[in-house]
Short mmCIF file of C-alpha atoms in Angstrom, two decimals:
data_model
loop_
_atom_site.label_atom_id
_atom_site.label_comp_id
_atom_site.label_asym_id
_atom_site.label_seq_id
_atom_site.Cartn_x
_atom_site.Cartn_y
_atom_site.Cartn_z
CA UNK A 1 48.72 -81.83 -4.29
CA UNK A 2 45.14 -80.74 -4.20
CA UNK A 3 44.02 -78.53 -7.04
CA UNK A 4 40.92 -77.53 -8.83
CA UNK A 5 41.16 -76.21 -12.33
CA UNK A 6 39.00 -75.04 -15.18
CA UNK A 7 39.40 -75.97 -18.80
CA UNK A 8 38.93 -72.51 -20.29
CA UNK A 9 39.70 -69.12 -18.78
CA UNK A 10 37.12 -67.33 -20.96
CA UNK A 11 33.84 -68.20 -22.64
CA UNK A 12 31.88 -65.93 -24.94
CA UNK A 13 28.26 -66.67 -25.86
CA UNK A 14 25.27 -64.96 -27.42
CA UNK A 15 22.25 -64.06 -25.35
CA UNK A 16 19.82 -66.95 -25.33
CA UNK A 17 22.45 -69.61 -25.92
CA UNK A 18 23.17 -72.33 -23.41
CA UNK A 19 26.54 -72.06 -21.66
CA UNK A 20 28.68 -74.87 -20.35
CA UNK A 21 31.55 -74.15 -17.97
CA UNK A 22 33.88 -77.01 -17.15
CA UNK A 23 36.06 -77.82 -14.20
CA UNK A 24 38.51 -80.64 -13.49
CA UNK A 25 39.40 -81.64 -9.96
CA UNK A 26 42.21 -83.80 -8.66
CA UNK A 27 41.10 -85.09 -5.25
CA UNK A 28 39.17 -88.28 -5.83
CA UNK A 29 38.15 -88.26 -2.16
CA UNK A 30 36.29 -84.95 -2.41
CA UNK A 31 32.63 -85.38 -1.53
CA UNK A 32 31.34 -81.85 -1.99
CA UNK A 33 31.49 -79.46 -4.94
CA UNK A 34 30.15 -75.99 -5.40
CA UNK A 35 29.86 -73.29 -8.05
CA UNK A 36 30.09 -69.58 -7.37
CA UNK A 37 29.50 -66.51 -9.53
CA UNK A 38 31.58 -63.41 -8.93
CA UNK A 39 30.81 -60.04 -10.44
CA UNK A 40 33.54 -57.44 -10.71
CA UNK A 41 34.54 -56.00 -7.35
CA UNK A 42 32.10 -58.15 -5.38
CA UNK A 43 32.21 -61.26 -3.27
CA UNK A 44 31.32 -64.64 -4.79
CA UNK A 45 27.67 -65.66 -4.80
CA UNK A 46 26.47 -69.24 -4.42
CA UNK A 47 24.98 -70.79 -7.54
CA UNK A 48 24.58 -74.48 -6.87
CA UNK A 49 26.28 -77.35 -5.08
CA UNK A 50 26.39 -81.11 -5.38
CA UNK A 51 27.54 -84.00 -3.23
CA UNK A 52 29.49 -86.95 -4.52
CA UNK A 53 26.55 -89.31 -4.13
CA UNK A 54 24.80 -87.47 -6.96
CA UNK A 55 25.56 -87.13 -10.68
CA UNK A 56 23.31 -84.21 -11.47
CA UNK A 57 21.50 -81.44 -9.71
CA UNK A 58 19.28 -78.77 -11.15
CA UNK A 59 18.46 -75.29 -10.03
CA UNK A 60 16.78 -72.36 -11.67
CA UNK A 61 18.29 -72.21 -15.19
CA UNK A 62 21.42 -73.99 -13.92
CA UNK A 63 22.47 -77.62 -13.84
CA UNK A 64 25.59 -79.10 -12.30
CA UNK A 65 26.94 -82.41 -13.57
CA UNK A 66 29.48 -84.49 -11.72
CA UNK A 67 31.50 -87.23 -13.39
CA UNK A 68 33.54 -88.91 -10.68
CA UNK A 69 35.11 -91.38 -13.10
CA UNK A 70 37.06 -88.65 -14.87
CA UNK A 71 36.92 -86.14 -11.99
CA UNK A 72 35.02 -83.57 -13.98
CA UNK A 73 32.44 -81.02 -12.95
CA UNK A 74 30.39 -78.82 -15.23
CA UNK A 75 27.93 -75.97 -14.87
CA UNK A 76 25.26 -75.55 -17.50
CA UNK A 77 23.39 -72.27 -17.76
CA UNK A 78 20.25 -72.31 -19.88
CA UNK A 79 19.17 -69.31 -21.98
CA UNK A 80 22.17 -67.25 -20.94
CA UNK A 81 21.43 -63.60 -20.23
CA UNK A 82 23.69 -60.51 -20.13
CA UNK A 83 23.30 -60.52 -16.35
CA UNK A 84 25.06 -63.88 -16.28
CA UNK A 85 28.31 -62.20 -17.36
CA UNK A 86 30.75 -62.78 -14.53
CA UNK A 87 33.59 -65.01 -13.38
CA UNK A 88 32.52 -68.51 -12.40
CA UNK A 89 34.49 -70.58 -9.90
CA UNK A 90 34.20 -74.21 -9.02
CA UNK A 91 35.41 -75.45 -5.66
CA UNK A 92 35.77 -78.74 -3.82
CA UNK A 93 36.30 -79.51 -0.17
CA UNK A 94 39.85 -80.27 0.86
CA UNK A 95 41.10 -83.63 2.05
CA UNK A 96 40.48 -82.75 5.68
CA UNK A 97 37.00 -81.53 4.81
CA UNK A 98 37.62 -78.27 6.60
CA UNK A 99 37.85 -75.78 3.74
CA UNK A 100 37.12 -75.25 0.06
CA UNK A 101 39.72 -75.27 -2.69
CA UNK A 102 38.92 -72.92 -5.54
CA UNK A 103 39.85 -73.07 -9.20
CA UNK A 104 41.07 -70.02 -11.09
CA UNK A 105 37.73 -69.19 -12.67
CA UNK A 106 36.15 -68.87 -16.09
CA UNK A 107 35.06 -65.47 -17.32
CA UNK A 108 31.69 -65.70 -19.07
CA UNK A 109 30.86 -62.89 -21.48
CA UNK A 110 27.34 -62.68 -22.85
CA UNK A 111 26.65 -60.45 -25.81
CA UNK A 112 23.18 -59.34 -26.84
CA UNK B 1 19.34 -58.27 7.18
CA UNK B 2 21.42 -61.36 7.77
CA UNK B 3 24.82 -61.58 6.18
CA UNK B 4 28.50 -60.86 6.31
CA UNK B 5 29.93 -57.40 6.44
CA UNK B 6 33.48 -56.35 5.70
CA UNK B 7 34.88 -52.95 6.30
CA UNK B 8 36.20 -50.84 4.86
CA UNK B 9 35.56 -51.50 1.17
CA UNK B 10 38.81 -49.80 0.18
CA UNK B 11 41.88 -49.46 2.37
CA UNK B 12 45.17 -47.73 1.68
CA UNK B 13 48.30 -48.14 3.75
CA UNK B 14 51.96 -47.33 3.61
CA UNK B 15 54.47 -50.13 3.41
CA UNK B 16 55.66 -51.26 6.82
CA UNK B 17 52.36 -50.64 8.59
CA UNK B 18 50.15 -53.34 10.00
CA UNK B 19 46.49 -53.13 9.02
CA UNK B 20 43.41 -54.95 10.34
CA UNK B 21 40.48 -55.91 8.14
CA UNK B 22 37.11 -56.35 9.78
CA UNK B 23 34.69 -59.24 9.18
CA UNK B 24 31.38 -59.62 11.03
CA UNK B 25 28.55 -62.10 10.48
CA UNK B 26 25.10 -62.36 12.02
CA UNK B 27 24.25 -65.73 10.49
CA UNK B 28 25.12 -67.63 13.67
CA UNK B 29 27.70 -69.58 11.68
CA UNK B 30 30.38 -71.53 13.51
CA UNK B 31 33.05 -71.41 10.80
CA UNK B 32 34.71 -68.37 9.26
CA UNK B 33 37.36 -68.00 6.57
CA UNK B 34 39.70 -65.46 5.03
CA UNK B 35 40.73 -65.61 1.39
CA UNK B 36 43.01 -63.54 -0.75
CA UNK B 37 42.26 -62.91 -4.42
CA UNK B 38 44.76 -61.47 -6.90
CA UNK B 39 43.77 -60.18 -10.36
CA UNK B 40 42.66 -62.97 -12.66
CA UNK B 41 43.18 -65.57 -9.98
CA UNK B 42 41.08 -67.80 -7.81
CA UNK B 43 40.67 -67.55 -4.06
CA UNK B 44 43.51 -68.69 -1.82
CA UNK B 45 42.84 -69.58 1.80
CA UNK B 46 44.70 -67.55 4.42
CA UNK B 47 43.19 -68.67 7.73
CA UNK B 48 40.04 -70.36 8.89
CA UNK B 49 38.28 -70.90 12.18
CA UNK B 50 35.85 -73.70 12.92
CA UNK B 51 34.93 -72.49 16.38
CA UNK B 52 35.49 -69.59 18.75
CA UNK B 53 39.01 -69.30 20.18
CA UNK B 54 40.41 -71.69 17.59
CA UNK B 55 41.83 -71.14 14.10
CA UNK B 56 44.08 -72.86 11.60
CA UNK B 57 46.49 -71.71 8.92
CA UNK B 58 45.47 -72.01 5.32
CA UNK B 59 47.69 -72.22 2.28
CA UNK B 60 49.17 -68.70 2.48
CA UNK B 61 49.17 -67.73 6.19
CA UNK B 62 52.65 -66.18 6.28
CA UNK B 63 52.51 -62.48 7.07
CA UNK B 64 48.93 -62.63 8.37
CA UNK B 65 47.35 -63.11 11.78
CA UNK B 66 43.79 -63.61 13.00
CA UNK B 67 41.77 -63.86 16.17
CA UNK B 68 38.38 -65.40 16.96
CA UNK B 69 37.27 -64.07 20.32
CA UNK B 70 33.61 -63.89 19.34
CA UNK B 71 31.49 -66.10 17.15
CA UNK B 72 30.42 -63.11 15.05
CA UNK B 73 33.84 -61.64 14.38
CA UNK B 74 37.01 -62.83 12.62
CA UNK B 75 39.40 -59.91 12.03
CA UNK B 76 42.46 -60.34 9.81
CA UNK B 77 45.70 -58.42 10.40
CA UNK B 78 48.01 -57.96 7.46
CA UNK B 79 51.42 -57.46 9.00
CA UNK B 80 54.50 -55.75 7.61
CA UNK B 81 55.97 -59.21 7.12
CA UNK B 82 53.58 -59.87 4.22
CA UNK B 83 55.74 -59.21 1.17
CA UNK B 84 52.99 -58.47 -1.31
CA UNK B 85 49.89 -57.37 0.63
CA UNK B 86 48.04 -55.51 -2.13
CA UNK B 87 45.05 -57.69 -2.99
CA UNK B 88 41.31 -58.19 -2.66
CA UNK B 89 40.46 -59.85 0.66
CA UNK B 90 37.30 -61.89 1.11
CA UNK B 91 35.77 -63.18 4.30
CA UNK B 92 33.30 -66.05 4.36
CA UNK B 93 31.34 -68.08 6.87
CA UNK B 94 29.55 -71.41 6.89
CA UNK B 95 27.25 -73.16 9.30
CA UNK B 96 29.80 -75.89 9.90
CA UNK B 97 33.54 -76.16 9.46
CA UNK B 98 33.50 -79.85 8.80
CA UNK B 99 33.19 -79.46 5.04
CA UNK B 100 30.39 -79.93 2.63
CA UNK B 101 28.60 -76.73 3.40
CA UNK B 102 28.04 -73.58 1.41
CA UNK B 103 30.22 -70.65 2.32
CA UNK B 104 28.65 -67.22 2.35
CA UNK B 105 30.94 -64.39 1.28
CA UNK B 106 31.20 -60.78 2.29
CA UNK B 107 31.63 -57.94 -0.23
CA UNK B 108 35.42 -57.86 0.17
CA UNK B 109 38.04 -55.29 1.10
CA UNK B 110 40.48 -54.05 -1.50
CA UNK B 111 43.79 -53.30 0.20
CA UNK B 112 46.42 -51.19 -1.52
CA UNK B 113 49.85 -50.85 0.07
CA UNK B 114 52.32 -48.37 -1.38
#
C-alpha cells in the first residue's frame, strides 16, 4: 500500500547546528513531495515542496533533497534555531494525485 | 486576511451525539480536505472535495459525513457511529485537487467526546 515514513521519530540538536530530517516513501510514481512544520496545538505550516523532476530545492535556511533511486526525501535546516522546534512531516501525493499522504512526523528539539 | 478558519478551537460532546465542525476558506481554492490527527501520529485523510457538490472518501471515512454546498465551506459531521471520535481535526484547502499543490491548513479543532 501507499505509505510515507520517517527514519527517526525524534531529533535533538544544539542551536546553530544543521539539522537533517529524513523521510522514506514507497510510491515510486509520486511526483510531488512536501514538508510541513507543526507546532504544538496548531495546524501544519508549509516549509518547502519539490517535484519529481528535481533533485534539490532551496528555500530560506531550508533545503529539500529528493533521491528517487532509493525513494528518499530529506529536509535540511541550516543554523537551527529554538524556534525551529516542532514536529516535521513529509508528504507525497497519492497514486490518484488527488490527496497527500503524510508520514508520522519527526519531533525536532533545539536546545540553546 | 486570507486563510482558513476552523471553529470552534475546542469542542466537547457527550458520547452518542453528532457534532459538526466548521471549516471556511476565503482563498478561492477549489479543493478542500479533512484530516484527523491522533497524539504522536501523522495526518489521516477523512474526506476530500475537489469541487463544489462533489466529495470523496479518504482512508478513514467511516463514522463521518461531509457536504460541499459552497466553494468556501466544507463542514465535517462526526456521527455517533464513529467509535473513537476524540482527536484533533484539521481542515485544509488547495488551489487544485489534481495533486501536486500545496495544501493550506486551518488551526484545527480539538474534539473531546466523553
